[in-house]
Each structure stands twice: as C-alpha cells, then as structure tokens.
Tab-separated table of C-alpha atoms in Angstrom:
chain	number	residue	atom	x	y	z
S	1481	UNK	CA	-0.500	0.090	-0.129
S	1482	UNK	CA	2.976	2.278	1.312
S	1483	UNK	CA	4.444	2.444	-2.631
S	1484	UNK	CA	1.422	3.813	-4.087
S	1485	UNK	CA	0.607	6.201	-2.278
S	1486	UNK	CA	3.881	7.699	-2.385
S	1487	UNK	CA	4.159	7.593	-6.150
S	1488	UNK	CA	0.386	8.966	-6.200
S	1489	UNK	CA	1.730	12.114	-3.188
S	1490	UNK	CA	5.009	12.232	-6.241
S	1491	UNK	CA	2.709	12.528	-8.670
S	1492	UNK	CA	0.598	14.986	-7.569
S	1493	UNK	CA	3.339	17.219	-5.576
S	1494	UNK	CA	4.797	17.582	-8.813
S	1495	UNK	CA	1.668	19.085	-10.423
S	1496	UNK	CA	1.432	21.498	-7.548
S	1497	UNK	CA	5.304	22.181	-8.732
S	1498	UNK	CA	4.977	22.913	-12.214
S	1499	UNK	CA	1.999	24.982	-11.171
S	1500	UNK	CA	3.593	27.202	-9.162
S	1501	UNK	CA	6.910	27.204	-11.267
S	1502	UNK	CA	4.265	28.810	-14.029
S	1503	UNK	CA	2.919	30.721	-12.297
S	1504	UNK	CA	5.675	32.200	-9.693
S	1505	UNK	CA	8.037	32.890	-12.910
S	1506	UNK	CA	8.511	34.398	-15.761
S	1507	UNK	CA	7.812	33.564	-18.492
S	1508	UNK	CA	10.281	31.793	-20.566
S	1509	UNK	CA	10.918	28.578	-23.456
S	1510	UNK	CA	13.760	27.177	-20.843
S	1511	UNK	CA	10.910	26.964	-18.363
S	1512	UNK	CA	8.102	26.232	-20.405
S	1513	UNK	CA	10.053	23.068	-21.534
S	1514	UNK	CA	11.452	22.280	-17.686
S	1515	UNK	CA	8.247	22.251	-16.619
S	1516	UNK	CA	6.527	20.006	-19.861
S	1517	UNK	CA	9.498	17.370	-18.844
S	1518	UNK	CA	8.462	16.859	-15.437
S	1519	UNK	CA	5.347	16.203	-16.608
S	1520	UNK	CA	6.357	14.066	-18.943
S	1521	UNK	CA	7.974	12.651	-16.023
S	1522	UNK	CA	5.252	12.641	-13.789
S	1523	UNK	CA	3.608	10.903	-16.640
S	1524	UNK	CA	6.671	8.175	-16.529
S	1525	UNK	CA	4.959	7.066	-12.594
S	1526	UNK	CA	1.512	6.866	-13.648
S	1527	UNK	CA	2.613	4.313	-16.142
S	1528	UNK	CA	5.381	2.371	-13.658
S	1529	UNK	CA	2.468	3.219	-11.185
S	1530	UNK	CA	-0.804	1.120	-13.475
S	1531	UNK	CA	1.719	-1.241	-14.125
S	1532	UNK	CA	2.532	-2.213	-11.058
S	1533	UNK	CA	-1.405	-2.066	-10.342
S	1534	UNK	CA	-1.842	-4.479	-12.383
S	1535	UNK	CA	0.479	-6.869	-12.067
S	1536	UNK	CA	-0.873	-6.607	-8.340
S	1537	UNK	CA	-4.512	-7.380	-9.924
S	1538	UNK	CA	-3.776	-10.069	-11.476
S	1539	UNK	CA	-2.218	-11.869	-8.395
S	1540	UNK	CA	-4.431	-10.649	-5.145
S	1541	UNK	CA	-7.585	-9.544	-7.262
S	1542	UNK	CA	-8.571	-6.460	-7.225
S	1543	UNK	CA	-9.650	-4.702	-4.069
S	1544	UNK	CA	-11.871	-1.130	-3.171
S	1545	UNK	CA	-8.552	0.173	-2.564
S	1546	UNK	CA	-6.416	-0.966	-5.302
S	1547	UNK	CA	-9.953	0.554	-7.359
S	1548	UNK	CA	-9.919	3.456	-6.205
S	1549	UNK	CA	-5.830	4.286	-6.764
S	1550	UNK	CA	-6.416	3.741	-10.604
S	1551	UNK	CA	-9.014	6.144	-10.196
S	1552	UNK	CA	-6.803	8.371	-8.332
S	1553	UNK	CA	-4.063	7.573	-11.446
S	1554	UNK	CA	-6.712	8.768	-14.471
S	1555	UNK	CA	-7.407	11.659	-12.678
S	1556	UNK	CA	-3.643	13.033	-12.093
S	1557	UNK	CA	-3.295	11.798	-15.140
S	1558	UNK	CA	-6.359	14.447	-16.906
S	1559	UNK	CA	-5.667	16.938	-14.445
S	1560	UNK	CA	-2.006	16.648	-15.751
S	1561	UNK	CA	-2.257	17.448	-19.255
S	1562	UNK	CA	-4.801	20.073	-18.273
S	1563	UNK	CA	-1.385	21.760	-16.666
S	1564	UNK	CA	0.428	21.129	-19.627
S	1565	UNK	CA	-1.785	23.270	-21.713
S	1566	UNK	CA	-1.330	25.584	-19.551
S	1567	UNK	CA	1.859	25.390	-19.572
S	1568	UNK	CA	1.691	26.686	-22.960
S	1569	UNK	CA	-1.376	28.793	-22.961
S	1570	UNK	CA	-1.305	31.487	-21.492
S	1571	UNK	CA	-5.660	32.273	-21.211
S	1572	UNK	CA	-6.622	28.484	-19.961
S	1573	UNK	CA	-8.750	28.274	-17.272
S	1574	UNK	CA	-6.529	25.629	-15.503
S	1575	UNK	CA	-8.821	26.072	-12.031
S	1576	UNK	CA	-11.723	25.848	-13.771
S	1577	UNK	CA	-10.907	22.685	-15.685
S	1578	UNK	CA	-9.455	21.004	-12.429
S	1579	UNK	CA	-12.748	22.340	-10.575
S	1580	UNK	CA	-14.947	20.010	-13.452
S	1581	UNK	CA	-12.341	17.663	-13.472
S	1582	UNK	CA	-12.778	16.513	-9.948
S	1583	UNK	CA	-16.348	16.667	-9.921
S	1584	UNK	CA	-17.256	15.034	-12.839
S	1585	UNK	CA	-14.933	12.632	-11.629
S	1586	UNK	CA	-16.110	12.638	-7.997
S	1587	UNK	CA	-19.553	12.139	-9.355
S	1588	UNK	CA	-18.875	9.148	-11.811
S	1589	UNK	CA	-17.084	7.260	-8.759
S	1590	UNK	CA	-20.193	7.519	-6.398
S	1591	UNK	CA	-22.691	5.989	-9.619
S	1592	UNK	CA	-20.286	3.406	-10.275
S	1593	UNK	CA	-20.667	1.891	-7.063
S	1594	UNK	CA	-17.392	0.435	-6.504
S	1595	UNK	CA	-18.353	-2.282	-4.357
S	1596	UNK	CA	-19.718	-4.028	-7.187
S	1597	UNK	CA	-17.563	-2.987	-10.105
S	1598	UNK	CA	-14.808	-4.668	-8.051
S	1599	UNK	CA	-17.381	-7.777	-7.420
S	1600	UNK	CA	-17.859	-7.992	-11.180
S	1601	UNK	CA	-14.464	-8.149	-11.592
S	1602	UNK	CA	-13.514	-10.683	-9.004
S	1603	UNK	CA	-17.004	-12.930	-9.836
S	1604	UNK	CA	-15.031	-13.277	-13.637
S	1605	UNK	CA	-11.797	-13.912	-12.548
S	1606	UNK	CA	-13.464	-16.990	-10.272
S	1607	UNK	CA	-15.671	-18.381	-13.495
S	1608	UNK	CA	-12.657	-17.993	-15.477
S	1609	UNK	CA	-9.434	-19.389	-13.056
S	1610	UNK	CA	-11.668	-20.558	-10.591
S	1611	UNK	CA	-10.286	-18.415	-7.805
S	1612	UNK	CA	-11.902	-16.258	-5.511
S	1613	UNK	CA	-10.885	-14.863	-2.468
S	1614	UNK	CA	-14.216	-15.671	-0.959
S	1615	UNK	CA	-13.388	-13.615	2.493
S	1616	UNK	CA	-12.154	-10.326	0.993
S	1617	UNK	CA	-15.991	-10.920	-1.433
S	1618	UNK	CA	-18.488	-10.971	1.467
S	1619	UNK	CA	-16.819	-8.000	3.879
S	1620	UNK	CA	-18.121	-5.587	0.471
S	1621	UNK	CA	-21.087	-4.204	0.554
S	1622	UNK	CA	-24.674	-4.907	-0.788
S	1623	UNK	CA	-24.066	-2.695	-3.980
S	1624	UNK	CA	-22.004	-5.617	-4.887
S	1625	UNK	CA	-25.460	-7.851	-5.046
S	1626	UNK	CA	-26.106	-7.657	-8.416
S	1627	UNK	CA	-22.415	-8.802	-9.348
S	1628	UNK	CA	-23.711	-12.007	-7.284
S	1629	UNK	CA	-27.423	-12.078	-9.135
S	1630	UNK	CA	-25.347	-12.576	-12.794
S	1631	UNK	CA	-22.713	-14.833	-11.819
S	1632	UNK	CA	-25.726	-16.881	-10.721
S	1633	UNK	CA	-27.829	-16.114	-13.754
S	1634	UNK	CA	-24.649	-16.522	-15.858
S	1635	UNK	CA	-22.859	-19.859	-14.300
S	1636	UNK	CA	-26.087	-22.459	-13.628
S	1637	UNK	CA	-23.528	-24.860	-12.952
S	1638	UNK	CA	-21.573	-23.273	-10.295
S	1639	UNK	CA	-17.527	-21.837	-9.871
S	1640	UNK	CA	-15.320	-22.680	-7.216
S	1641	UNK	CA	-13.512	-20.073	-4.522
S	1642	UNK	CA	-11.030	-19.554	-2.307
S	1643	UNK	CA	-11.958	-21.228	0.856
S	1644	UNK	CA	-8.889	-19.345	2.998
S	1645	UNK	CA	-7.445	-21.772	3.853
S	1646	UNK	CA	-5.337	-22.748	1.459
S	1647	UNK	CA	-7.850	-24.734	-0.826
S	1648	UNK	CA	-10.519	-23.660	-2.990
S	1649	UNK	CA	-14.678	-24.701	-2.641
S	1650	UNK	CA	-17.127	-25.074	-4.608
S	1651	UNK	CA	-20.651	-23.062	-4.598
S	1652	UNK	CA	-23.109	-24.599	-7.116
S	1653	UNK	CA	-25.635	-21.554	-8.562
S	1654	UNK	CA	-27.940	-23.587	-8.907
S	1655	UNK	CA	-31.307	-23.048	-7.881
C-alpha cells in the first residue's frame, strides 16, 4: 500500500510544483521546457504505478482500494494534461478545468458503485480461472449483490472460490 501512496503523493506534488513554477516565475521558453519535462516524468510515474497495480490485481485480485487507486491515477493523468495545456497557453482556465474534472470524476465514482465493480471483476475471474477470495468479497457492501446475481444467472453449474484455508471450494449456483 505504501508504495502506491508515495507514488500518488509524488505525482500530486509534481503537479503542484509545476503550477507554482508556472505562476511564480517569469514566462520563458526554457522554463516551459523544464515544466513539460517534469510533467512527462509525472506521466512516467503514473504509468509505472499502473503497471505495478496491474500486476497486483492479476496476482491478488481487485479490491476497493485498488479500484480507487486506478481512479486516482486516471484523474491525476487528466489533471496533468490540463497543466501541460496551461504551460503552453496563458489564458487556459486551469482552476475551472481542474474543478470541473474533479467534480465529474467524483460524481462518476459515486455512480459506478465501486463494490459492484470489484465484485463483478473478481467473480468474472472466478469463473475463468477458478479463484476468488471469498473472505474479502463477503465484506463488500450490498452494492455488490447485482454482480452475484449476474454470476448465478450466467453460470448455472457453479464456481470455485478460495476458502481462506489454502484450498478451493465449489459454490453451486443451482437454484
């Protein structure tokens, strides 16, 4: 957990430093190049974080925290794109852009039901590779219930799940 938090914090700090550099120093071509390079390095960190997160998800399944980290990576990437436009264009309304992006992003996050998305992803994996962390999934909210119903309707034979004791158990989906 700590590594992802640190990467996201560093990406956010880079964004703040680029904005401060753009607003506190006299505009020049050299400054713009430096700020763009810092912004591109931030994208490199975001990509590195996304690759590592993908490996974690493939090894240890999706969790709500990992889902939220994906959302954070995407919004930071969108905001950095706005920052790069702001570096090149004096009249770009960066504050308005950032506010609108964050409001839309949080609204979309609340409407997408993260627990449902996590359950849907993990149950899809359970059907394809016969592994699921049942103990984690039972702690998700009732938002996850429609994903369970979808699996029951689409897999009448049942699925295997990880039972927490280093073995797999069969869950019948027959009614």
